[in-house]
Structures are given as C-alpha cells and as structure tokens.
Amino acid sequence: MQGFNSVGGTLAIQVSPTSISLDFPTTPLGGDKRGKSLINDPYKYKCVHQKMPCHPKAICQLDKLSLEFYCRCLPGYDGDGVHLCQAPAFHLTVSDASLCDEMGEQVCLLHVKEPTVTFRVSVSASATRRPPSLVWYKFYTAQSPQFHSYRRRLGSFENRTLGIMVGRHSRVLTLLSIQDDDFYPNLFWVEVRRRPLIPKTLGIEAYDLTHFQTLNPSRLRFYFALEGTSIEVGPFLEGDTAVLQLHKYLHLSPSSFIKWIQEPRPLTLLDNQAVVVAEDVEKMEISGLTESNFGYIRALVYDFHSEVPGRVLVAERLFLIKKDVSKTCQGSREERDCRCNPGFKGSGVRCVDINECQRKTATCLAEAKCLNTYGSYSCRCPQGLEGDGLLSCVDIDECTRGTHGCNRDTLCLNTLGSYICACRSGFVGDGLRCTAKSAWSPWSPWSPCSVTCGFQSQMRIRECAHVESGMRCVGPSSDFRLCPGLHPCPADGRWSVWSPWSPCLETCSRVKKRVRLCDSPPPSRGGLPCEGEKEQLGLCHLSHCAVDGAWSPWAAWTPCPVSCGLGVVQRSRQCNKPSPKHGGRNCSGHGYEEGTCGFPEALCRFLTKPSGSFIPGKPIR
C-alpha cells in the first residue's frame, strides 16, 4: 500500500490494480470460527438485579424515556427477550474465516495485501425454506453529529462506473479497483432481503448505524471491512516526541475535516472503544510519550462526496507508533545509560533479537511449534489442539464447537487433533457425500370399499425411495386384504344348465323334452326365485321313422275348351305334402279328375236369347 496523492483535486490511493470478490456459495461450508464475539451487554447485571434474566440471545437495555431496564432480542431474532428469542430462518456466515485477518460476530476484517481476494460466505436456511434473496450495500461513515451517514445499494450494473459489480444472483461482489473511500470505517455489507425493496432503497439513502446494530450484529447481515497497511513511525522510547504528518500521505482540500482517533487495536470503532484525541488538525505531535501513547492512531478525513449528500469519510490513514522494546534507557541514549532488555543482546545502543527457537532455549512442549518473536518467542500447538504450548495442548472438539466441515447429512466424530465425518443412520457414503439408503416409503391408505355387502378386496402400495443408493428394498410393494365388516349379500336364484334332451323313442312320437333346476345357486337370504320356464319341448328329427304321404291341395280346373255345347275339363294334385318316406303309406284316392262343361246345343240356343243368362265354360259334374 502506497501513500495518497492528489489526482485532479480528488483523493486517490496509489496502488496496483486490486480486485476483491465476495462470493456466496449455495451450500454451507464449515469455517474457522476464530476471533472474538462482539456481543455487548453492558447492563446485564442491572436486569439480573431486577430478577429479570434476559434470554441468551437478548441483552439488557435502558429505556431513555422511562429510565427502566428491559430485555431486547438481538437483531434478527424475534421474541419478548426474556422467554423467547427465535432465531431467523436464515443465517449468514463466513465459510472460510482463514481469509479474514480478524473476525468478530458477523464481521470480517481484511488487510488488503493480495491482488485478488475471494470471500466465501454461507447462507444456511431451514429445510422448509427456499434460499433467500440477498442485497449488498456500501456504507459511508459521516462526520457526526453534524451530518448523517449514508448507504448505497449495490446493483448488478448501475455501480459499474464505481468499479463495483454484483453478479451471480447477488452472490458475488467484486471491487474492480480499490478506492480511497472503500476502507474502514466505511463498510460493505450483505443482508437477507426479507421483504420487497421500496423505491427509496434503490440508490443513496441516509442510514445511521446504531450502537445496538454494530455491537450486536444480526445473523441476517454480515459486514466486511477493508484495512490498508498501517504507517509505522518510530520506534520510540518513553519520553520521546512522535510527530504524525498527514499531508505527507494525502492531499487535503480546504473543506476537509480531520479527526484523530486512538484505537487499542484495529477495528475498535465497531466495539466503541476508540478515543478521539484531536480534531481538525493536519499534524499530530505527541511529546513525552508514555506507555498509553504507543499503538494505533487513525486519521479520518471527512469531506463532501460527489455521489453522497453531506460530508462523509473520503479517506483514512492508520498510524502505528512503535515502542522500542529492545532497550531501556535512563536519560540519554548513550551506551552508559542503556541496556538491552531480556530477549535481546547487544551493547545497549544497538540491541538485536535473540532467536530462542534456534538456540533451543525455548520451553515449548514437544508437540508444540516454537515461533520466534521480536524480543521473545511463542509456542503454537499443532492444528486441532489448543493451549499455550508451554504447559498444555488440549484437543479441540470441533464437533461440539461447530467448527467442523461436515454437512448436515453426516455425523461429526471428534478425534485427537482433528475429526472425521461419518454418514448418519439411514445414509451411505464416504462421509463427504452421503446418500440416503433405499427404504420403503410409508404405506398408502387402503383403497376404499365400493360395496356394502358381500366380498371385496382392498389394496395399498408403497414406493422404494432413494434407489440411487444402489440398494434394493426387501418386501412387496403392494398389499391386499378383504374389506372388513361386510356381511353376505342376498342371493337371487339362478338356473342350472339345461339337462340333455330326452331320447326320441322308436314309436316316432316326434316329441323330446329337457329340464333345468333353480339351484345355481338356489335363492337365499331373501333373494328372488328364478324367472322363466323350467322345461322345454322339441320335435324329434329321426331318420328311421316312416313318413306317410299326404295330398297337396287340388290344382284349379283347366279352362272349358268350348263356348257352346259340352266340353271336358280336368284337375290334379300331388302326394307330396309330405311325400311318403322310409316305407310310409302312399296317399289313398286318385290324383286326377275330369268333368264336363258347357250345355246341350238346344239349351245353348235358348240361353243365348236376349232374355237368357249364359255363362259359357262352366264345368258340369
């Protein structure tokens, strides 16, 4: 990180192009939860004294109007603060906290060192909810109390000119180039969108973070703070004079307002432990340094921003006043007045650090690693163990602490210095990927019975779930039973099949008979009897019985051949109704007849007179 220069009347940081991406994967990942909790409860004992213990996820608050104490759930939690503080359905977490130089409750601090840095943050949700929508903001700290702070919603395209892009369905924030107003105490944050955005939140809006929000961050919001490299001055001994000249590192405009703040450590503005030591001066001179003067002093530069109303933070510089811990001097810095402190060697004017680890004078445990520090050394327990490395290195139970990387389908088993992931009961796999075992689904309800009497079967089915595990479900997939509680139905009578025809006797009576019975089944329990005839008669058609002949009807007489006088006519019939067969008798009688027709001539002449009536051709028998 370089110093600040004046570029076109604006403030700029001389850095090589740097890109920072804040990435949201869709599945929770286990992360290092190192760091400290910033949950702040200064009035805790006030509520306890009033016999009103707050819920573990609530803090004691003072009502400024009534001056009474009450319990208030942490941001994002819902409840009365005493008996209930229900966690939100979603939770934002850093999945790889090792990328954060310092991490508190929902806060990640990154010292900008690498050209590209990617944050991965998990969004965990209850199983019944869909992944939430996310929205990004950039927060501009104001010169308070004269001006308001502001926040800008960061969208997909409208902030491209600012060197900021949001992508991947609001899961990635990329800073294409670091600007001088991107650093802490200005912040970036992402939060769960629980209700639709109103139009005023689509751009710049006044927004003041309260102490309650900063000291007790919501699980629905995660802050990201960027810190530049501190400017080291010194080292100094107690009694020396330190001079901090801000104009050497940035160009100040006539409207700039400068606030000097002493911080016990970086990022203390969020936990309200910083102390204002000077205002509206470009140069800090501290004479007669004492032990309390050594450490961090931050210069905050407020000015009017072209994009934001009011005067907000446009640049900052963090100075580190270093103490010379290598020697102790009484009076002057000459050899006769100075001596090297323990951990250093030299004449007293020049003191060099002693490497206790190389000299093997350190007293670390055998399993701990020795790390040389300036003027001393430290002992570090192996990964998976915690302790001072001098007296103890105790196993960390990652499973109990929730710092493991097992997913929700696996079971975490603690081991010495580490842990293993095993599939839970009902799952198979290697512990990293677990697939549910094949198992029968619950039986479906029995199919309904559609009758009120008699017999009918019911059926139920089940399915073999999670066949992708490669296992087979043992047993049938369907089941049957008789409908319970049904009584036999009334049975109507039904005919049996017809009996064979009775034989045709040799007497050739030509009549045969067959019968049937109402017994298949017989009527019972009030059933109806059979309908229809119980016997049938039929004609025999036997080839050996004799058939007597019978005459057909007489044919008509032939016409009379004469019109006057006597003539002869005839008629005939056939013995074919039926014809005699198989030795049957012929027809008795004759089959031909003749007769006379007409009249004698004398009578004919008489009848032909005008007064007569003559019908010629009528036969006379």
GROMACS .gro file of C-alpha atoms in nm, residues 86-434:
model
  349
   86GLN     CA    1  -3.645  -1.710   1.795
   87ALA     CA    2  -3.356  -1.737   1.555
   88PRO     CA    3  -3.414  -1.617   1.198
   89ALA     CA    4  -3.478  -1.875   0.930
   90PHE     CA    5  -3.153  -1.780   0.754
   91HIS     CA    6  -2.800  -1.728   0.881
   92LEU     CA    7  -2.511  -1.557   0.703
   93THR     CA    8  -2.168  -1.692   0.795
   94VAL     CA    9  -1.814  -1.681   0.661
   95SER     CA   10  -1.735  -2.023   0.525
   96ASP     CA   11  -1.357  -1.975   0.521
   97ALA     CA   12  -1.268  -1.744   0.807
   98SER     CA   13  -0.896  -1.803   0.749
   99LEU     CA   14  -0.918  -1.534   0.480
  100CYS     CA   15  -1.023  -1.283   0.745
  101ASP     CA   16  -0.734  -1.123   0.935
  102GLU     CA   17  -0.974  -1.061   1.218
  103MET     CA   18  -1.324  -1.191   1.267
  104GLY     CA   19  -1.589  -1.097   1.516
  105GLU     CA   20  -1.959  -1.157   1.539
  106GLN     CA   21  -2.076  -1.125   1.176
  107VAL     CA   22  -1.772  -0.907   1.093
  108CYS     CA   23  -1.472  -0.988   0.873
  109LEU     CA   24  -1.168  -0.759   0.856
  110LEU     CA   25  -0.931  -0.798   0.563
  111HIS     CA   26  -0.592  -0.632   0.530
  112VAL     CA   27  -0.553  -0.556   0.160
  113LYS     CA   28  -0.231  -0.735   0.062
  114GLU     CA   29  -0.301  -0.969  -0.228
  115PRO     CA   30  -0.401  -0.861  -0.581
  116THR     CA   31  -0.712  -1.082  -0.566
  117VAL     CA   32  -0.906  -1.195  -0.262
  118THR     CA   33  -1.225  -1.402  -0.261
  119PHE     CA   34  -1.462  -1.425   0.032
  120ARG     CA   35  -1.690  -1.727   0.056
  121VAL     CA   36  -1.994  -1.677   0.275
  122SER     CA   37  -2.258  -1.938   0.354
  123VAL     CA   38  -2.630  -1.881   0.360
  124SER     CA   39  -2.781  -2.153   0.576
  125ALA     CA   40  -3.157  -2.193   0.586
  126SER     CA   41  -3.418  -2.419   0.740
  127ALA     CA   42  -3.515  -2.719   0.527
  128THR     CA   43  -3.865  -2.582   0.461
  129ARG     CA   44  -3.746  -2.251   0.312
  130ARG     CA   45  -3.600  -2.158  -0.019
  131PRO     CA   46  -3.263  -1.979  -0.039
  132PRO     CA   47  -3.318  -1.609   0.034
  133SER     CA   48  -3.262  -1.307  -0.184
  134LEU     CA   49  -2.953  -1.104  -0.093
  135VAL     CA   50  -2.876  -0.735  -0.126
  136TRP     CA   51  -2.542  -0.555  -0.100
  137TYR     CA   52  -2.470  -0.211   0.045
  138LYS     CA   53  -2.176   0.022   0.074
  139PHE     CA   54  -2.181   0.231   0.394
  140TYR     CA   55  -2.036   0.583   0.413
  141THR     CA   56  -1.947   0.699   0.767
  142ALA     CA   57  -2.048   1.060   0.829
  143GLN     CA   58  -1.887   1.341   1.022
  144SER     CA   59  -2.120   1.315   1.318
  145PRO     CA   60  -2.319   1.470   1.470
  146GLN     CA   61  -2.339   1.738   1.201
  147PHE     CA   62  -2.418   1.503   0.914
  148HIS     CA   63  -2.596   1.173   0.853
  149SER     CA   64  -2.424   0.858   0.735
  150TYR     CA   65  -2.539   0.708   0.406
  151ARG     CA   66  -2.569   0.370   0.242
  152ARG     CA   67  -2.576   0.290  -0.127
  153ARG     CA   68  -2.742  -0.021  -0.261
  154LEU     CA   69  -2.505  -0.202  -0.497
  155GLY     CA   70  -2.680  -0.347  -0.801
  156SER     CA   71  -2.572  -0.556  -1.097
  157PHE     CA   72  -2.497  -0.279  -1.345
  158GLU     CA   73  -2.558   0.068  -1.205
  159ASN     CA   74  -2.235   0.061  -1.000
  160ARG     CA   75  -2.002  -0.048  -1.280
  161THR     CA   76  -1.875   0.307  -1.316
  162LEU     CA   77  -1.776   0.297  -0.948
  163GLY     CA   78  -1.561  -0.009  -1.007
  164ILE     CA   79  -1.809  -0.235  -0.824
  165MET     CA   80  -2.001  -0.526  -0.976
  166VAL     CA   81  -2.262  -0.758  -0.826
  167GLY     CA   82  -2.318  -1.087  -1.003
  168ARG     CA   83  -2.423  -1.448  -0.975
  169HIS     CA   84  -2.770  -1.371  -0.844
  170SER     CA   85  -2.628  -1.128  -0.585
  171ARG     CA   86  -2.382  -1.386  -0.456
  172VAL     CA   87  -2.063  -1.217  -0.574
  173LEU     CA   88  -1.939  -0.865  -0.507
  174THR     CA   89  -1.628  -0.760  -0.698
  175LEU     CA   90  -1.429  -0.442  -0.636
  176LEU     CA   91  -1.253  -0.385  -0.966
  177SER     CA   92  -1.022  -0.124  -0.816
  178ILE     CA   93  -0.979  -0.019  -0.455
  179GLN     CA   94  -1.083   0.342  -0.394
  180ASP     CA   95  -0.976   0.562  -0.106
  181ASP     CA   96  -1.328   0.561   0.038
  182ASP     CA   97  -1.354   0.178   0.040
  183PHE     CA   98  -1.154   0.141   0.362
  184TYR     CA   99  -1.272   0.106   0.719
  185PRO     CA  100  -1.458   0.268   0.891
  186ASN     CA  101  -1.657   0.276   0.566
  187LEU     CA  102  -1.804  -0.073   0.528
  188PHE     CA  103  -1.956  -0.318   0.285
  189TRP     CA  104  -2.231  -0.549   0.400
  190VAL     CA  105  -2.470  -0.808   0.264
  191GLU     CA  106  -2.805  -0.889   0.418
  192VAL     CA  107  -3.103  -1.114   0.365
  193ARG     CA  108  -3.391  -0.940   0.193
  194ARG     CA  109  -3.698  -1.036   0.396
  195ARG     CA  110  -3.944  -0.800   0.228
  196PRO     CA  111  -3.963  -0.629  -0.112
  197LEU     CA  112  -3.738  -0.327  -0.160
  198ILE     CA  113  -3.912   0.009  -0.168
  199PRO     CA  114  -3.801   0.260  -0.434
  200LYS     CA  115  -3.600   0.478  -0.194
  201THR     CA  116  -3.365   0.189  -0.117
  202LEU     CA  117  -3.256   0.154  -0.479
  203GLY     CA  118  -2.991   0.427  -0.456
  204ILE     CA  119  -2.841   0.654  -0.191
  205GLU     CA  120  -3.027   0.699   0.137
  206ALA     CA  121  -2.945   0.835   0.480
  207TYR     CA  122  -2.870   0.547   0.714
  208ASP     CA  123  -2.712   0.570   1.060
  209LEU     CA  124  -2.583   0.251   1.220
  210THR     CA  125  -2.682   0.241   1.586
  211HIS     CA  126  -2.458   0.109   1.862
  212PHE     CA  127  -2.709  -0.171   1.910
  213GLN     CA  128  -2.659  -0.280   1.548
  214THR     CA  129  -2.280  -0.251   1.549
  215LEU     CA  130  -2.221  -0.407   1.890
  216ASN     CA  131  -2.474  -0.690   1.832
  217PRO     CA  132  -2.481  -0.765   1.459
  218SER     CA  133  -2.776  -0.952   1.313
  219ARG     CA  134  -2.741  -1.308   1.184
  220LEU     CA  135  -2.915  -1.174   0.873
  221ARG     CA  136  -2.630  -0.931   0.795
  222PHE     CA  137  -2.255  -0.969   0.750
  223TYR     CA  138  -2.007  -0.682   0.750
  224PHE     CA  139  -1.682  -0.661   0.553
  225ALA     CA  140  -1.416  -0.406   0.645
  226LEU     CA  141  -1.105  -0.335   0.437
  227GLU     CA  142  -0.791  -0.221   0.616
  228GLY     CA  143  -0.484  -0.078   0.449
  229THR     CA  144  -0.126  -0.127   0.563
  230SER     CA  145  -0.050   0.082   0.871
  231ILE     CA  146   0.217   0.353   0.860
  232GLU     CA  147   0.480   0.271   1.121
  233VAL     CA  148   0.658   0.554   1.300
  234GLY     CA  149   0.936   0.501   1.550
  235PRO     CA  150   1.044   0.303   1.734
  236PHE     CA  151   1.034   0.540   2.030
  237LEU     CA  152   1.125   0.519   2.393
  238GLU     CA  153   0.909   0.660   2.665
  239GLY     CA  154   0.965   1.036   2.690
  240ASP     CA  155   1.036   1.077   2.317
  241THR     CA  156   0.832   1.301   2.085
  242ALA     CA  157   0.630   1.148   1.796
  243VAL     CA  158   0.514   1.359   1.502
  244LEU     CA  159   0.239   1.237   1.262
  245GLN     CA  160   0.212   1.447   0.945
  246LEU     CA  161  -0.095   1.357   0.743
  247HIS     CA  162  -0.013   1.587   0.447
  248LYS     CA  163   0.285   1.364   0.362
  249TYR     CA  164   0.046   1.083   0.269
  250LEU     CA  165  -0.256   1.255   0.113
  251HIS     CA  166  -0.373   1.584  -0.032
  252LEU     CA  167  -0.630   1.769   0.175
  253SER     CA  168  -0.883   2.011   0.033
  254PRO     CA  169  -0.991   2.331   0.216
  255SER     CA  170  -1.323   2.164   0.306
  256SER     CA  171  -1.161   1.856   0.463
  257PHE     CA  172  -1.227   1.785   0.828
  258ILE     CA  173  -0.980   1.557   1.012
  259LYS     CA  174  -1.045   1.353   1.324
  260TRP     CA  175  -0.762   1.173   1.505
  261ILE     CA  176  -0.869   0.861   1.697
  262GLN     CA  177  -0.661   0.637   1.922
  263GLU     CA  178  -0.755   0.271   1.889
  264PRO     CA  179  -0.646  -0.004   2.129
  265ARG     CA  180  -0.640  -0.226   1.823
  266PRO     CA  181  -0.771  -0.203   1.465
  267LEU     CA  182  -1.146  -0.228   1.411
  268THR     CA  183  -1.231  -0.090   1.754
  269LEU     CA  184  -1.476   0.163   1.614
  270LEU     CA  185  -1.724  -0.122   1.587
  271ASP     CA  186  -1.699  -0.207   1.957
  272ASN     CA  187  -1.694   0.158   2.074
  273GLN     CA  188  -1.354   0.155   2.246
  274ALA     CA  189  -1.183   0.423   2.038
  275VAL     CA  190  -1.091   0.765   2.187
  276VAL     CA  191  -1.087   1.094   1.995
  277VAL     CA  192  -0.750   1.263   2.064
  278ALA     CA  193  -0.765   1.562   1.824
  279GLU     CA  194  -0.988   1.723   1.561
  280ASP     CA  195  -0.943   1.947   1.259
  281VAL     CA  196  -0.561   1.939   1.255
  282GLU     CA  197  -0.333   1.803   0.982
  283LYS     CA  198  -0.037   1.735   1.212
  284MET     CA  199  -0.024   1.542   1.539
  285GLU     CA  200   0.269   1.598   1.778
  286ILE     CA  201   0.287   1.388   2.097
  287SER     CA  202   0.558   1.499   2.338
  288GLY     CA  203   0.679   1.290   2.630
  289LEU     CA  204   0.542   0.959   2.509
  290THR     CA  205   0.401   0.734   2.778
  291GLU     CA  206   0.305   0.367   2.766
  292SER     CA  207  -0.054   0.459   2.679
  293ASN     CA  208   0.056   0.655   2.370
  294PHE     CA  209   0.206   0.358   2.191
  295GLY     CA  210  -0.022   0.175   1.946
  296TYR     CA  211  -0.264   0.273   1.670
  297ILE     CA  212  -0.385   0.623   1.584
  298ARG     CA  213  -0.622   0.660   1.289
  299ALA     CA  214  -0.671   0.981   1.093
  300LEU     CA  215  -1.022   1.007   0.947
  301VAL     CA  216  -1.070   1.256   0.664
  302TYR     CA  217  -1.427   1.378   0.606
  303ASP     CA  218  -1.522   1.581   0.302
  304PHE     CA  219  -1.806   1.639   0.060
  305HIS     CA  220  -1.854   1.346  -0.178
  306SER     CA  221  -1.978   1.389  -0.534
  307GLU     CA  222  -2.205   1.086  -0.504
  308VAL     CA  223  -2.327   1.124  -0.147
  309PRO     CA  224  -2.503   1.420   0.018
  310GLY     CA  225  -2.335   1.562   0.327
  311ARG     CA  226  -1.978   1.527   0.448
  312VAL     CA  227  -1.867   1.165   0.478
  313LEU     CA  228  -1.543   0.970   0.513
  314VAL     CA  229  -1.339   1.004   0.194
  315ALA     CA  230  -1.002   0.875   0.317
  316GLU     CA  231  -0.827   0.740   0.627
  317ARG     CA  232  -0.478   0.660   0.745
  318LEU     CA  233  -0.378   0.424   1.025
  319PHE     CA  234  -0.052   0.507   1.204
  320LEU     CA  235   0.133   0.269   1.436
  321ILE     CA  236   0.351   0.439   1.697
  322LYS     CA  237   0.603   0.167   1.774
  323LYS     CA  238   0.776   0.132   2.106
  324ASP     CA  239   1.141   0.035   2.119
  325VAL     CA  240   1.115  -0.278   2.332
  326SER     CA  241   1.476  -0.379   2.272
  327LYS     CA  242   1.631  -0.148   2.536
  328THR     CA  243   1.569   0.053   2.844
  329CYS     CA  244   1.748   0.386   2.881
  330GLN     CA  245   1.790   0.613   3.179
  331GLY     CA  246   1.847   0.964   3.049
  332SER     CA  247   2.037   0.976   2.721
  333ARG     CA  248   2.063   0.700   2.460
  334GLU     CA  249   2.430   0.653   2.510
  335GLU     CA  250   2.581   0.318   2.594
  336ARG     CA  251   2.634   0.405   2.959
  337ASP     CA  252   2.263   0.488   3.007
  338CYS     CA  253   2.102   0.200   2.808
  339ARG     CA  254   2.086  -0.173   2.846
  340CYS     CA  255   1.926  -0.441   2.631
  341ASN     CA  256   1.605  -0.593   2.756
  342PRO     CA  257   1.565  -0.970   2.807
  343GLY     CA  258   1.529  -1.139   2.469
  344PHE     CA  259   1.783  -0.906   2.308
  345LYS     CA  260   2.161  -0.887   2.303
  346GLY     CA  261   2.399  -0.600   2.231
  347SER     CA  262   2.582  -0.304   2.378
  348GLY     CA  263   2.268  -0.118   2.485
  349VAL     CA  264   2.281   0.125   2.194
  350ARG     CA  265   2.213  -0.145   1.936
  351CYS     CA  266   2.016  -0.442   2.061
  352VAL     CA  267   1.949  -0.747   1.841
  353ASP     CA  268   1.670  -1.001   1.889
  354ILE     CA  269   1.772  -1.340   2.029
  355ASN     CA  270   1.622  -1.637   1.840
  356GLU     CA  271   1.528  -1.867   2.128
  357CYS     CA  272   1.391  -2.127   1.888
  358GLN     CA  273   1.726  -2.170   1.708
  359ARG     CA  274   1.919  -2.167   2.035
  360LYS     CA  275   1.673  -2.424   2.174
  361THR     CA  276   1.634  -2.224   2.491
  362ALA     CA  277   1.257  -2.208   2.446
  363THR     CA  278   1.049  -2.425   2.680
  364CYS     CA  279   0.771  -2.527   2.442
  365LEU     CA  280   0.605  -2.869   2.472
  366ALA     CA  281   0.744  -3.138   2.247
  367GLU     CA  282   0.434  -3.138   2.027
  368ALA     CA  283   0.421  -2.756   2.004
  369LYS     CA  284   0.600  -2.546   1.745
  370CYS     CA  285   0.836  -2.269   1.854
  371LEU     CA  286   0.789  -1.933   1.681
  372ASN     CA  287   1.042  -1.659   1.735
  373THR     CA  288   0.903  -1.313   1.808
  374TYR     CA  289   1.072  -0.979   1.847
  375GLY     CA  290   1.225  -0.995   2.192
  376SER     CA  291   1.072  -1.329   2.285
  377TYR     CA  292   0.911  -1.640   2.140
  378SER     CA  293   0.573  -1.811   2.135
  379CYS     CA  294   0.464  -2.174   2.131
  380ARG     CA  295   0.194  -2.289   1.893
  381CYS     CA  296   0.001  -2.611   1.947
  382PRO     CA  297  -0.050  -2.835   1.640
  383GLN     CA  298  -0.361  -2.793   1.432
  384GLY     CA  299  -0.659  -2.940   1.610
  385LEU     CA  300  -0.513  -2.866   1.956
  386GLU     CA  301  -0.535  -2.553   2.164
  387GLY     CA  302  -0.339  -2.416   2.459
  388ASP     CA  303  -0.036  -2.201   2.532
  389GLY     CA  304   0.209  -2.459   2.402
  390LEU     CA  305   0.412  -2.415   2.718
  391LEU     CA  306   0.206  -2.610   2.968
  392SER     CA  307  -0.075  -2.766   2.769
  393CYS     CA  308  -0.201  -2.856   2.423
  394VAL     CA  309  -0.556  -2.987   2.454
  395ASP     CA  310  -0.761  -3.142   2.178
  396ILE     CA  311  -1.024  -2.917   2.021
  397ASP     CA  312  -1.363  -3.081   1.990
  398GLU     CA  313  -1.460  -2.940   1.652
  399CYS     CA  314  -1.786  -3.134   1.661
  400THR     CA  315  -1.909  -2.967   1.981
  401ARG     CA  316  -1.788  -2.622   1.878
  402GLY     CA  317  -1.947  -2.643   1.537
  403THR     CA  318  -1.622  -2.563   1.355
  404HIS     CA  319  -1.617  -2.885   1.156
  405GLY     CA  320  -1.675  -2.914   0.783
  406CYS     CA  321  -1.928  -3.199   0.793
  407ASN     CA  322  -2.255  -3.128   0.619
  408ARG     CA  323  -2.597  -3.178   0.774
  409ASP     CA  324  -2.636  -3.530   0.633
  410THR     CA  325  -2.324  -3.650   0.816
  411LEU     CA  326  -2.225  -3.712   1.175
  412CYS     CA  327  -1.914  -3.545   1.317
  413LEU     CA  328  -1.685  -3.770   1.524
  414ASN     CA  329  -1.409  -3.599   1.717
  415THR     CA  330  -1.058  -3.744   1.701
  416LEU     CA  331  -0.731  -3.635   1.860
  417GLY     CA  332  -0.628  -3.320   1.679
  418SER     CA  333  -0.898  -3.348   1.416
  419TYR     CA  334  -1.236  -3.501   1.337
  420ILE     CA  335  -1.397  -3.732   1.085
  421CYS     CA  336  -1.731  -3.715   0.908
  422ALA     CA  337  -1.945  -4.028   0.902
  423CYS     CA  338  -2.278  -4.082   0.736
  424ARG     CA  339  -2.574  -4.079   0.968
  425SER     CA  340  -2.800  -4.376   1.021
  426GLY     CA  341  -3.004  -4.426   0.707
  427PHE     CA  342  -2.730  -4.289   0.478
  428VAL     CA  343  -2.440  -4.449   0.293
  429GLY     CA  344  -2.124  -4.286   0.160
  430ASP     CA  345  -1.769  -4.185   0.245
  431GLY     CA  346  -1.863  -3.913   0.493
  432LEU     CA  347  -1.810  -3.633   0.244
  433ARG     CA  348  -2.101  -3.728   0.024
  434CYS     CA  349  -2.381  -3.927   0.184
   0.00000   0.00000   0.00000
